[in-house]
Amino acid sequence: MPDDDLNLGLLLFIPYRSLENRVFARLAAAGFDITPAQARVFQRIGANGTRLTDLADQAQVTKQTAGFLVDQLEKAGYVRRVPDPTDARARLVQITEYGARTIPIAAAEIADIEAEWTAHLGATQAAQLRRSLTKLREITDPYA
C-alpha cells in the first residue's frame, strides 16, 4: 500500500509503535520487565501519586483493568499504594524508587530516537512536525 493511501492516524501510530518497541527493549536490556499494558497506566502516574479511577480514565481502561495492572506493577515493585492525604477513603498509586529508575532509561531512548528522526527529516522538518503535532494536540488531547 503506498504511503499516500495510509490515513494520518496510521502514519502517526507506526513511528510511535517503533518508538515504544525500542523503549521496551531498552528497559528489558536494563533488567526491567514492564508490559505495554502496564506502561499505559504507569506513565500516567503523577509526581505525587494518582487515584486508580483517574489512571483508568486517562489510560482508557476499566477500573478493574487498571486495578489488575497496578496490582502487577505493585508486585514487581514499580509502584505502591498509599493513603490519599485529601481523602481518607481513597488511595493514591505512587511510583517507587525502583520504578523511578525506569524513567531516565526510557527518556534516554526517546532522546536517541528523536535525534535519529531529526537527522532523517532534517532540523527544519522535524521542528515543523513538532509544531504541527503540538497544534493537533489542542483538539485531540483531553488532558492537555
mmCIF file with all atom_site columns, C-alpha atoms in Angstrom:
data_model
loop_
_atom_site.group_PDB
_atom_site.id
_atom_site.type_symbol
_atom_site.label_atom_id
_atom_site.label_alt_id
_atom_site.label_comp_id
_atom_site.label_asym_id
_atom_site.label_entity_id
_atom_site.label_seq_id
_atom_site.pdbx_PDB_ins_code
_atom_site.Cartn_x
_atom_site.Cartn_y
_atom_site.Cartn_z
_atom_site.occupancy
_atom_site.B_iso_or_equiv
_atom_site.pdbx_formal_charge
_atom_site.auth_seq_id
_atom_site.auth_comp_id
_atom_site.auth_asym_id
_atom_site.auth_atom_id
_atom_site.pdbx_PDB_model_num
ATOM 1   C CA . MET A 1 1   ? 0.000   0.000  0.000  1.00 0.00 ? 1   MET A CA 1
ATOM 2   C CA . PRO A 1 2   ? 1.530   3.357  -0.990 1.00 0.00 ? 2   PRO A CA 1
ATOM 3   C CA . ASP A 1 3   ? 2.085   5.829  1.861  1.00 0.00 ? 3   ASP A CA 1
ATOM 4   C CA . ASP A 1 4   ? -0.451  8.194  0.245  1.00 0.00 ? 4   ASP A CA 1
ATOM 5   C CA . ASP A 1 5   ? -3.145  5.583  0.975  1.00 0.00 ? 5   ASP A CA 1
ATOM 6   C CA . LEU A 1 6   ? -2.377  5.448  4.706  1.00 0.00 ? 6   LEU A CA 1
ATOM 7   C CA . ASN A 1 7   ? -4.566  7.609  6.913  1.00 0.00 ? 7   ASN A CA 1
ATOM 8   C CA . LEU A 1 8   ? -2.962  10.147 9.233  1.00 0.00 ? 8   LEU A CA 1
ATOM 9   C CA . GLY A 1 9   ? -3.773  8.102  12.326 1.00 0.00 ? 9   GLY A CA 1
ATOM 10  C CA . LEU A 1 10  ? -1.839  5.145  10.986 1.00 0.00 ? 10  LEU A CA 1
ATOM 11  C CA . LEU A 1 11  ? 1.032   7.374  9.886  1.00 0.00 ? 11  LEU A CA 1
ATOM 12  C CA . LEU A 1 12  ? 1.203   8.697  13.465 1.00 0.00 ? 12  LEU A CA 1
ATOM 13  C CA . PHE A 1 13  ? 0.885   5.236  15.006 1.00 0.00 ? 13  PHE A CA 1
ATOM 14  C CA . ILE A 1 14  ? 3.646   3.478  13.023 1.00 0.00 ? 14  ILE A CA 1
ATOM 15  C CA . PRO A 1 15  ? 6.506   5.681  14.312 1.00 0.00 ? 15  PRO A CA 1
ATOM 16  C CA . TYR A 1 16  ? 5.012   5.642  17.812 1.00 0.00 ? 16  TYR A CA 1
ATOM 17  C CA . ARG A 1 17  ? 4.870   1.844  17.813 1.00 0.00 ? 17  ARG A CA 1
ATOM 18  C CA . SER A 1 18  ? 8.520   1.740  16.721 1.00 0.00 ? 18  SER A CA 1
ATOM 19  C CA . LEU A 1 19  ? 9.498   4.158  19.499 1.00 0.00 ? 19  LEU A CA 1
ATOM 20  C CA . GLU A 1 20  ? 7.536   2.167  22.055 1.00 0.00 ? 20  GLU A CA 1
ATOM 21  C CA . ASN A 1 21  ? 9.137   -1.133 20.999 1.00 0.00 ? 21  ASN A CA 1
ATOM 22  C CA . ARG A 1 22  ? 12.599  0.360  21.307 1.00 0.00 ? 22  ARG A CA 1
ATOM 23  C CA . VAL A 1 23  ? 11.858  1.806  24.744 1.00 0.00 ? 23  VAL A CA 1
ATOM 24  C CA . PHE A 1 24  ? 10.622  -1.575 25.995 1.00 0.00 ? 24  PHE A CA 1
ATOM 25  C CA . ALA A 1 25  ? 13.681  -3.298 24.519 1.00 0.00 ? 25  ALA A CA 1
ATOM 26  C CA . ARG A 1 26  ? 15.999  -0.845 26.288 1.00 0.00 ? 26  ARG A CA 1
ATOM 27  C CA . LEU A 1 27  ? 14.145  -1.280 29.568 1.00 0.00 ? 27  LEU A CA 1
ATOM 28  C CA . ALA A 1 28  ? 14.356  -5.064 29.209 1.00 0.00 ? 28  ALA A CA 1
ATOM 29  C CA . ALA A 1 29  ? 18.088  -4.839 28.477 1.00 0.00 ? 29  ALA A CA 1
ATOM 30  C CA . ALA A 1 30  ? 18.440  -2.875 31.736 1.00 0.00 ? 30  ALA A CA 1
ATOM 31  C CA . GLY A 1 31  ? 16.593  -5.598 33.632 1.00 0.00 ? 31  GLY A CA 1
ATOM 32  C CA . PHE A 1 32  ? 13.141  -4.032 33.849 1.00 0.00 ? 32  PHE A CA 1
ATOM 33  C CA . ASP A 1 33  ? 10.121  -6.062 32.792 1.00 0.00 ? 33  ASP A CA 1
ATOM 34  C CA . ILE A 1 34  ? 7.158   -3.803 32.066 1.00 0.00 ? 34  ILE A CA 1
ATOM 35  C CA . THR A 1 35  ? 4.485   -4.663 29.523 1.00 0.00 ? 35  THR A CA 1
ATOM 36  C CA . PRO A 1 36  ? 2.872   -2.109 27.186 1.00 0.00 ? 36  PRO A CA 1
ATOM 37  C CA . ALA A 1 37  ? -0.402  -2.512 29.108 1.00 0.00 ? 37  ALA A CA 1
ATOM 38  C CA . GLN A 1 38  ? 1.324   -1.827 32.424 1.00 0.00 ? 38  GLN A CA 1
ATOM 39  C CA . ALA A 1 39  ? 3.164   1.137  30.928 1.00 0.00 ? 39  ALA A CA 1
ATOM 40  C CA . ARG A 1 40  ? -0.104  2.633  29.743 1.00 0.00 ? 40  ARG A CA 1
ATOM 41  C CA . VAL A 1 41  ? -1.068  3.030  33.410 1.00 0.00 ? 41  VAL A CA 1
ATOM 42  C CA . PHE A 1 42  ? 2.439   3.623  34.829 1.00 0.00 ? 42  PHE A CA 1
ATOM 43  C CA . GLN A 1 43  ? 3.200   6.599  32.566 1.00 0.00 ? 43  GLN A CA 1
ATOM 44  C CA . ARG A 1 44  ? 0.082   8.402  33.785 1.00 0.00 ? 44  ARG A CA 1
ATOM 45  C CA . ILE A 1 45  ? 1.036   8.391  37.472 1.00 0.00 ? 45  ILE A CA 1
ATOM 46  C CA . GLY A 1 46  ? 1.564   11.951 38.673 1.00 0.00 ? 46  GLY A CA 1
ATOM 47  C CA . ALA A 1 47  ? 4.501   13.168 40.745 1.00 0.00 ? 47  ALA A CA 1
ATOM 48  C CA . ASN A 1 48  ? 2.512   12.970 43.999 1.00 0.00 ? 48  ASN A CA 1
ATOM 49  C CA . GLY A 1 49  ? 0.517   9.911  43.027 1.00 0.00 ? 49  GLY A CA 1
ATOM 50  C CA . THR A 1 50  ? -2.749  9.369  41.199 1.00 0.00 ? 50  THR A CA 1
ATOM 51  C CA . ARG A 1 51  ? -6.021  7.727  42.127 1.00 0.00 ? 51  ARG A CA 1
ATOM 52  C CA . LEU A 1 52  ? -6.815  4.455  40.414 1.00 0.00 ? 52  LEU A CA 1
ATOM 53  C CA . THR A 1 53  ? -10.023 5.836  38.926 1.00 0.00 ? 53  THR A CA 1
ATOM 54  C CA . ASP A 1 54  ? -8.069  8.678  37.314 1.00 0.00 ? 54  ASP A CA 1
ATOM 55  C CA . LEU A 1 55  ? -5.475  6.244  35.956 1.00 0.00 ? 55  LEU A CA 1
ATOM 56  C CA . ALA A 1 56  ? -8.235  4.110  34.462 1.00 0.00 ? 56  ALA A CA 1
ATOM 57  C CA . ASP A 1 57  ? -9.860  7.148  32.868 1.00 0.00 ? 57  ASP A CA 1
ATOM 58  C CA . GLN A 1 58  ? -6.617  8.503  31.426 1.00 0.00 ? 58  GLN A CA 1
ATOM 59  C CA . ALA A 1 59  ? -5.466  5.095  30.168 1.00 0.00 ? 59  ALA A CA 1
ATOM 60  C CA . GLN A 1 60  ? -8.954  4.481  28.758 1.00 0.00 ? 60  GLN A CA 1
ATOM 61  C CA . VAL A 1 61  ? -9.366  1.149  30.502 1.00 0.00 ? 61  VAL A CA 1
ATOM 62  C CA . THR A 1 62  ? -11.888 -0.097 33.047 1.00 0.00 ? 62  THR A CA 1
ATOM 63  C CA . LYS A 1 63  ? -11.231 0.444  36.727 1.00 0.00 ? 63  LYS A CA 1
ATOM 64  C CA . GLN A 1 64  ? -10.899 -3.340 37.065 1.00 0.00 ? 64  GLN A CA 1
ATOM 65  C CA . THR A 1 65  ? -8.251  -3.477 34.333 1.00 0.00 ? 65  THR A CA 1
ATOM 66  C CA . ALA A 1 66  ? -6.349  -0.559 35.859 1.00 0.00 ? 66  ALA A CA 1
ATOM 67  C CA . GLY A 1 67  ? -6.522  -2.267 39.257 1.00 0.00 ? 67  GLY A CA 1
ATOM 68  C CA . PHE A 1 68  ? -5.180  -5.507 37.802 1.00 0.00 ? 68  PHE A CA 1
ATOM 69  C CA . LEU A 1 69  ? -2.304  -3.663 36.086 1.00 0.00 ? 69  LEU A CA 1
ATOM 70  C CA . VAL A 1 70  ? -1.481  -1.708 39.244 1.00 0.00 ? 70  VAL A CA 1
ATOM 71  C CA . ASP A 1 71  ? -1.522  -4.993 41.204 1.00 0.00 ? 71  ASP A CA 1
ATOM 72  C CA . GLN A 1 72  ? 1.065   -6.386 38.759 1.00 0.00 ? 72  GLN A CA 1
ATOM 73  C CA . LEU A 1 73  ? 3.194   -3.236 38.960 1.00 0.00 ? 73  LEU A CA 1
ATOM 74  C CA . GLU A 1 74  ? 2.979   -3.272 42.754 1.00 0.00 ? 74  GLU A CA 1
ATOM 75  C CA . LYS A 1 75  ? 4.032   -6.932 42.992 1.00 0.00 ? 75  LYS A CA 1
ATOM 76  C CA . ALA A 1 76  ? 7.015   -6.157 40.754 1.00 0.00 ? 76  ALA A CA 1
ATOM 77  C CA . GLY A 1 77  ? 7.985   -3.198 42.960 1.00 0.00 ? 77  GLY A CA 1
ATOM 78  C CA . TYR A 1 78  ? 7.353   -0.400 40.452 1.00 0.00 ? 78  TYR A CA 1
ATOM 79  C CA . VAL A 1 79  ? 4.506   1.275  42.363 1.00 0.00 ? 79  VAL A CA 1
ATOM 80  C CA . ARG A 1 80  ? 2.923   1.397  45.816 1.00 0.00 ? 80  ARG A CA 1
ATOM 81  C CA . ARG A 1 81  ? -0.500  2.359  47.102 1.00 0.00 ? 81  ARG A CA 1
ATOM 82  C CA . VAL A 1 82  ? -0.650  4.986  49.841 1.00 0.00 ? 82  VAL A CA 1
ATOM 83  C CA . PRO A 1 83  ? -3.488  6.811  51.618 1.00 0.00 ? 83  PRO A CA 1
ATOM 84  C CA . ASP A 1 84  ? -4.692  9.948  49.840 1.00 0.00 ? 84  ASP A CA 1
ATOM 85  C CA . PRO A 1 85  ? -3.983  12.846 52.228 1.00 0.00 ? 85  PRO A CA 1
ATOM 86  C CA . THR A 1 86  ? -7.026  14.726 50.887 1.00 0.00 ? 86  THR A CA 1
ATOM 87  C CA . ASP A 1 87  ? -9.499  11.838 51.327 1.00 0.00 ? 87  ASP A CA 1
ATOM 88  C CA . ALA A 1 88  ? -9.018  9.149  53.975 1.00 0.00 ? 88  ALA A CA 1
ATOM 89  C CA . ARG A 1 89  ? -11.238 6.741  51.992 1.00 0.00 ? 89  ARG A CA 1
ATOM 90  C CA . ALA A 1 90  ? -9.108  6.963  48.841 1.00 0.00 ? 90  ALA A CA 1
ATOM 91  C CA . ARG A 1 91  ? -5.669  5.666  47.957 1.00 0.00 ? 91  ARG A CA 1
ATOM 92  C CA . LEU A 1 92  ? -3.037  7.004  45.596 1.00 0.00 ? 92  LEU A CA 1
ATOM 93  C CA . VAL A 1 93  ? -0.793  4.989  43.330 1.00 0.00 ? 93  VAL A CA 1
ATOM 94  C CA . GLN A 1 94  ? 2.785   6.281  43.522 1.00 0.00 ? 94  GLN A CA 1
ATOM 95  C CA . ILE A 1 95  ? 5.940   5.333  41.667 1.00 0.00 ? 95  ILE A CA 1
ATOM 96  C CA . THR A 1 96  ? 8.513   3.698  43.935 1.00 0.00 ? 96  THR A CA 1
ATOM 97  C CA . GLU A 1 97  ? 12.228  4.432  43.915 1.00 0.00 ? 97  GLU A CA 1
ATOM 98  C CA . TYR A 1 98  ? 12.706  1.233  41.903 1.00 0.00 ? 98  TYR A CA 1
ATOM 99  C CA . GLY A 1 99  ? 10.022  2.244  39.411 1.00 0.00 ? 99  GLY A CA 1
ATOM 100 C CA . ALA A 1 100 ? 11.532  5.716  39.080 1.00 0.00 ? 100 ALA A CA 1
ATOM 101 C CA . ARG A 1 101 ? 14.759  4.133  37.815 1.00 0.00 ? 101 ARG A CA 1
ATOM 102 C CA . THR A 1 102 ? 12.930  3.205  34.599 1.00 0.00 ? 102 THR A CA 1
ATOM 103 C CA . ILE A 1 103 ? 12.155  6.819  33.730 1.00 0.00 ? 103 ILE A CA 1
ATOM 104 C CA . PRO A 1 104 ? 15.651  8.067  32.771 1.00 0.00 ? 104 PRO A CA 1
ATOM 105 C CA . ILE A 1 105 ? 16.263  4.872  30.780 1.00 0.00 ? 105 ILE A CA 1
ATOM 106 C CA . ALA A 1 106 ? 13.085  5.385  28.760 1.00 0.00 ? 106 ALA A CA 1
ATOM 107 C CA . ALA A 1 107 ? 13.830  9.116  28.396 1.00 0.00 ? 107 ALA A CA 1
ATOM 108 C CA . ALA A 1 108 ? 17.334  8.388  27.078 1.00 0.00 ? 108 ALA A CA 1
ATOM 109 C CA . GLU A 1 109 ? 15.973  6.006  24.443 1.00 0.00 ? 109 GLU A CA 1
ATOM 110 C CA . ILE A 1 110 ? 13.348  8.547  23.397 1.00 0.00 ? 110 ILE A CA 1
ATOM 111 C CA . ALA A 1 111 ? 16.045  11.221 23.093 1.00 0.00 ? 111 ALA A CA 1
ATOM 112 C CA . ASP A 1 112 ? 18.121  8.877  20.904 1.00 0.00 ? 112 ASP A CA 1
ATOM 113 C CA . ILE A 1 113 ? 15.107  8.165  18.693 1.00 0.00 ? 113 ILE A CA 1
ATOM 114 C CA . GLU A 1 114 ? 14.206  11.835 18.364 1.00 0.00 ? 114 GLU A CA 1
ATOM 115 C CA . ALA A 1 115 ? 17.800  12.588 17.377 1.00 0.00 ? 115 ALA A CA 1
ATOM 116 C CA . GLU A 1 116 ? 17.616  9.863  14.700 1.00 0.00 ? 116 GLU A CA 1
ATOM 117 C CA . TRP A 1 117 ? 14.300  11.194 13.416 1.00 0.00 ? 117 TRP A CA 1
ATOM 118 C CA . THR A 1 118 ? 15.680  14.741 13.323 1.00 0.00 ? 118 THR A CA 1
ATOM 119 C CA . ALA A 1 119 ? 18.743  13.550 11.400 1.00 0.00 ? 119 ALA A CA 1
ATOM 120 C CA . HIS A 1 120 ? 16.474  11.710 8.960  1.00 0.00 ? 120 HIS A CA 1
ATOM 121 C CA . LEU A 1 121 ? 13.968  14.556 8.467  1.00 0.00 ? 121 LEU A CA 1
ATOM 122 C CA . GLY A 1 122 ? 16.335  17.462 8.895  1.00 0.00 ? 122 GLY A CA 1
ATOM 123 C CA . ALA A 1 123 ? 16.056  20.050 11.643 1.00 0.00 ? 123 ALA A CA 1
ATOM 124 C CA . THR A 1 124 ? 13.536  22.211 9.786  1.00 0.00 ? 124 THR A CA 1
ATOM 125 C CA . GLN A 1 125 ? 11.104  19.392 9.012  1.00 0.00 ? 125 GLN A CA 1
ATOM 126 C CA . ALA A 1 126 ? 11.467  17.907 12.485 1.00 0.00 ? 126 ALA A CA 1
ATOM 127 C CA . ALA A 1 127 ? 10.668  21.284 14.065 1.00 0.00 ? 127 ALA A CA 1
ATOM 128 C CA . GLN A 1 128 ? 7.672   21.695 11.745 1.00 0.00 ? 128 GLN A CA 1
ATOM 129 C CA . LEU A 1 129 ? 6.446   18.207 12.623 1.00 0.00 ? 129 LEU A CA 1
ATOM 130 C CA . ARG A 1 130 ? 6.695   19.033 16.334 1.00 0.00 ? 130 ARG A CA 1
ATOM 131 C CA . ARG A 1 131 ? 4.777   22.300 15.825 1.00 0.00 ? 131 ARG A CA 1
ATOM 132 C CA . SER A 1 132 ? 2.085   20.546 13.783 1.00 0.00 ? 132 SER A CA 1
ATOM 133 C CA . LEU A 1 133 ? 1.636   17.723 16.273 1.00 0.00 ? 133 LEU A CA 1
ATOM 134 C CA . THR A 1 134 ? 1.564   20.186 19.168 1.00 0.00 ? 134 THR A CA 1
ATOM 135 C CA . LYS A 1 135 ? -1.161  22.146 17.389 1.00 0.00 ? 135 LYS A CA 1
ATOM 136 C CA . LEU A 1 136 ? -3.091  18.942 16.652 1.00 0.00 ? 136 LEU A CA 1
ATOM 137 C CA . ARG A 1 137 ? -2.896  18.067 20.340 1.00 0.00 ? 137 ARG A CA 1
ATOM 138 C CA . GLU A 1 138 ? -5.052  21.130 21.063 1.00 0.00 ? 138 GLU A CA 1
ATOM 139 C CA . ILE A 1 139 ? -8.069  19.322 19.586 1.00 0.00 ? 139 ILE A CA 1
ATOM 140 C CA . THR A 1 140 ? -7.197  15.703 20.403 1.00 0.00 ? 140 THR A CA 1
ATOM 141 C CA . ASP A 1 141 ? -5.826  15.573 23.963 1.00 0.00 ? 141 ASP A CA 1
ATOM 142 C CA . PRO A 1 142 ? -8.456  15.957 26.687 1.00 0.00 ? 142 PRO A CA 1
ATOM 143 C CA . TYR A 1 143 ? -5.670  16.095 29.308 1.00 0.00 ? 143 TYR A CA 1
ATOM 144 C CA . ALA A 1 144 ? -3.634  18.874 27.700 1.00 0.00 ? 144 ALA A CA 1
#
